Amino acid sequence: MGRGTTLGKYCVIESGAVIGKNCSLGSHVIIHAESRIGDNVRIADNVVIGKQPARAKRSIFQDKGQPKLPPAVVGTNCIIGAQAVIYAGCTISDDVFVADLATLRENVSIGNNTIVGRNVTVENFTTIGSKCKLETNCYITAYSTIEDFCFIAPMVTTTNDNYLGRTEERFKHFKGVTVRRGGRIGAGAVMLPGIEIGADAVVGAGAVVTKDVLPRTVVVGVPARVFGKTPEEQLLENQGWE
Amino acid sequence: MGRGTTLGKYCVIESGAVIGKNCSLGSHVIIHAESRIGDNVRIADNVVIGKQPARAKRSIFQDKGQPKLPPAVVGTNCIIGAQAVIYAGCTISDDVFVADLATLRENVSIGNNTIVGRNVTVENFTTIGSKCKLETNCYITAYSTIEDFCFIAPMVTTTNDNYLGRTEERFKHFKGVTVRRGGRIGAGAVMLPGIEIGADAVVGAGAVVTKDVLPRTVVVGVPARVFGKTPEEQLLENQGWE
Amino acid sequence: MGRGTTLGKYCVIESGAVIGKNCSLGSHVIIHAESRIGDNVRIADNVVIGKQPARAKRSIFQDKGQPKLPPAVVGTNCIIGAQAVIYAGCTISDDVFVADLATLRENVSIGNNTIVGRNVTVENFTTIGSKCKLETNCYITAYSTIEDFCFIAPMVTTTNDNYLGRTEERFKHFKGVTVRRGGRIGAGAVMLPGIEIGADAVVGAGAVVTKDVLPRTVVVGVPARVFGKTPEEQLLENQGWE
């Protein structure tokens, strides 16, 4: 445990966990074995870091012959909200904000400066880029890729199984959502399995997206249809961000 | 507490609670009085089992003259995820998986081999069958029945009050959703009060279901309309599961 | 700590916190510095009260020059559910029910006799009236106003940024939802930014509301269109409530 780091009450720090300098941990924080926390990280009350996944007997993910997961890694200057759960095998870059009650699963990576909102779920085998905003309650399914500068609004749902749990065939086709650089998805929208949202595209609030969305294109409705082009002033290249 | 059972730190086991053999409890687990946990159960950090319900003054459920709730019961080989809350009067069969942050209320029963996803809510007076999958963030309202082999996708919403909290009349008509054997509901779909989804029927992602759905029928859209028949190869009888 | 108040195990009560008479706190409850809890309050396990907000570097809310937040205030006869998180600067009136896993942010006020459902989020700078019901998983965005007697069904989503995180212009236009006295919103509905729902108006389940809704008007669909008038017997004035 690094110099200047403070702990609340009743924390549990398991063997081999490494915590950097000038961190602050709330009360009742649990850091599982081998987890690695960078410098200047603030962890709120009741957080669990480094949880080992447990498989349901009927889970599509089974661990036979898989190597042991690497430890959870949290970069420097991160903030982790109350009641959040971060699994072993999750890697969080620097300056990431994880809000209260979020869950980040194993085999997930989160790019720097990304905001993971309250109660967001990021399922396993998923990559989230840098400077994204995943807003409250949104659900990112397994096998998804979200590139840099994406905006996923509250209560967005993504899916990865067109067969809703039936047929052996489905195991060949599991595919999450892909959101290209600067893609944005409005509140409460639903993405069907395997959908790709193009760079700087926009999905309107409440849309149900059944087909890929071309870059710089706005879609709305149920099912989603093309509504127009992304407004010039909203294009990523016109934000002066880089 | 049975032989071979291990506890994390700062657990609270109240009087009369019974925990079987070869269980493992994480840290900060709270097992309330009289709860009964079977053998080989794994309980993650910060779980609360056997919580007594508290009523809001204006709750439609009041406890006048009702008998005391029986204890929470968790069957053998179950897995309970971090931050989950299981109430007194909830009965969980064997081989059930309850993911992180799920809440199972009083007067709920969960059949064997069912998966209750992350942050799922199952409200009171509800029966969930065997071998179901209730996926992340789905909401099962009070007075619902989900039979065996059902699939409820992420962010599905069910309702039980057509009067949205008005009129005395409404108290006679509260009714949740009924999903018959093998019924499946797609991501983000909304079920109106009292709806019945027939055996092996399918509700498309994002649909708003305002009428009962016949067995082996697929509905989609807002409001939901018949789209076709459930594909042969997706019928329950063609899965080779039993 | 008032007379007759009881604490579970491993609670953390920080300096300057005031807890009234005849309260009961579960185990692992954390009451941060200066928080004020009224009489007869029941707080379930793992609750966090008085959490200080932490800002992401890229949050639209920055604290430069802002005065320190006042303490969290919880009125008499309130019930706070397991795993709930209540921020410093949140004020909760009397007889309020906050269910499990709810989050109430800073600069939020909740009127008396209101029910805040399980996993509800109320974001900052938001006012909730008296005798409202905010149901399971609903999301109330920042800069919103919900007046008295409103009903917000499960999984309702509200939004406040028409620009989905782009342009400097957007900072001038952030606006949440306004729901006038007795307004009701059905399950899974989505409100676009700045929408006003009139007094005693009703939004149907699954609707996507893109325009203001007039008082005593029912809207349904995607996008929402007028369906008719609120039924006489459902008007607030005909409930005999006051």
Tab-separated table of C-alpha atoms in Angstrom, chain A residues 150-236:
chain	number	residue	atom	x	y	z
A	150	CYS	CA	-18.792	7.074	-28.175
A	151	PHE	CA	-21.862	8.213	-26.248
A	152	ILE	CA	-24.289	5.572	-24.998
A	153	ALA	CA	-27.327	7.213	-23.374
A	154	PRO	CA	-29.229	6.021	-20.297
A	155	MET	CA	-31.079	2.688	-20.489
A	156	VAL	CA	-29.667	1.669	-23.890
A	157	THR	CA	-29.863	-2.106	-24.392
A	158	THR	CA	-27.586	-4.205	-26.548
A	159	THR	CA	-27.999	-7.902	-27.360
A	160	ASN	CA	-25.901	-10.716	-28.765
A	161	ASP	CA	-28.179	-13.707	-29.372
A	162	ASN	CA	-30.618	-13.681	-32.280
A	163	TYR	CA	-31.865	-17.101	-31.219
A	164	LEU	CA	-32.959	-16.057	-27.687
A	165	GLY	CA	-31.317	-19.037	-26.076
A	166	ARG	CA	-32.408	-21.771	-28.498
A	167	THR	CA	-30.658	-24.080	-31.021
A	168	GLU	CA	-27.073	-25.304	-30.974
A	169	GLU	CA	-26.576	-23.129	-34.045
A	170	ARG	CA	-26.668	-19.980	-31.936
A	171	PHE	CA	-23.287	-20.665	-30.379
A	172	LYS	CA	-21.674	-19.921	-33.747
A	173	HIS	CA	-23.403	-16.580	-34.094
A	174	PHE	CA	-23.120	-14.819	-30.756
A	175	LYS	CA	-22.119	-11.266	-31.532
A	176	GLY	CA	-22.488	-8.086	-29.546
A	177	VAL	CA	-22.718	-4.553	-30.833
A	178	THR	CA	-19.934	-2.591	-32.522
A	179	VAL	CA	-19.996	1.189	-32.186
A	180	ARG	CA	-17.417	2.927	-34.333
A	181	ARG	CA	-15.505	6.055	-33.326
A	182	GLY	CA	-17.811	8.792	-32.138
A	183	GLY	CA	-21.007	6.779	-32.606
A	184	ARG	CA	-23.876	7.846	-30.362
A	185	ILE	CA	-26.949	5.961	-29.183
A	186	GLY	CA	-29.957	7.741	-27.666
A	187	ALA	CA	-31.824	6.908	-24.468
A	188	GLY	CA	-33.700	3.646	-24.238
A	189	ALA	CA	-32.701	2.472	-27.728
A	190	VAL	CA	-32.354	-1.275	-28.364
A	191	MET	CA	-29.649	-2.791	-30.591
A	192	LEU	CA	-30.226	-6.199	-32.157
A	193	PRO	CA	-27.364	-8.730	-32.114
A	194	GLY	CA	-24.308	-8.037	-34.228
A	195	ILE	CA	-25.360	-4.517	-35.216
A	196	GLU	CA	-22.674	-2.028	-36.245
A	197	ILE	CA	-23.179	1.679	-35.642
A	198	GLY	CA	-20.919	3.645	-37.996
A	199	ALA	CA	-18.494	6.395	-37.051
A	200	ASP	CA	-20.257	9.596	-35.945
A	201	ALA	CA	-23.659	7.992	-36.556
A	202	VAL	CA	-26.595	8.747	-34.240
A	203	VAL	CA	-29.387	6.443	-33.082
A	204	GLY	CA	-32.447	8.342	-31.857
A	205	ALA	CA	-33.966	7.819	-28.412
A	206	GLY	CA	-36.225	4.780	-28.227
A	207	ALA	CA	-35.185	3.399	-31.625
A	208	VAL	CA	-34.991	-0.345	-32.223
A	209	VAL	CA	-32.030	-0.900	-34.521
A	210	THR	CA	-32.353	-3.990	-36.732
A	211	LYS	CA	-29.771	-3.135	-39.411
A	212	ASP	CA	-26.304	-1.615	-39.454
A	213	VAL	CA	-26.199	2.179	-39.414
A	214	LEU	CA	-23.890	3.914	-41.889
A	215	PRO	CA	-21.331	6.484	-40.705
A	216	ARG	CA	-22.606	10.031	-40.093
A	217	THR	CA	-26.188	8.857	-40.418
A	218	VAL	CA	-29.099	9.485	-38.051
A	219	VAL	CA	-31.716	6.750	-37.597
A	220	VAL	CA	-34.955	6.877	-35.593
A	221	GLY	CA	-38.056	4.781	-34.939
A	222	VAL	CA	-39.192	1.181	-34.522
A	223	PRO	CA	-37.691	-0.403	-36.519
A	224	ALA	CA	-35.073	2.302	-37.029
A	225	ARG	CA	-35.056	4.090	-40.394
A	226	VAL	CA	-32.725	6.731	-41.815
A	227	PHE	CA	-33.752	10.219	-40.739
A	228	GLY	CA	-30.837	12.229	-42.165
A	229	LYS	CA	-27.186	13.041	-41.751
A	230	THR	CA	-25.398	13.845	-38.528
A	231	PRO	CA	-25.410	17.657	-38.201
A	232	GLU	CA	-22.077	19.184	-39.223
A	233	GLU	CA	-21.625	20.983	-35.926
A	234	GLN	CA	-21.988	17.705	-34.052
A	235	LEU	CA	-19.303	15.825	-35.973
A	236	LEU	CA	-16.384	14.732	-33.877
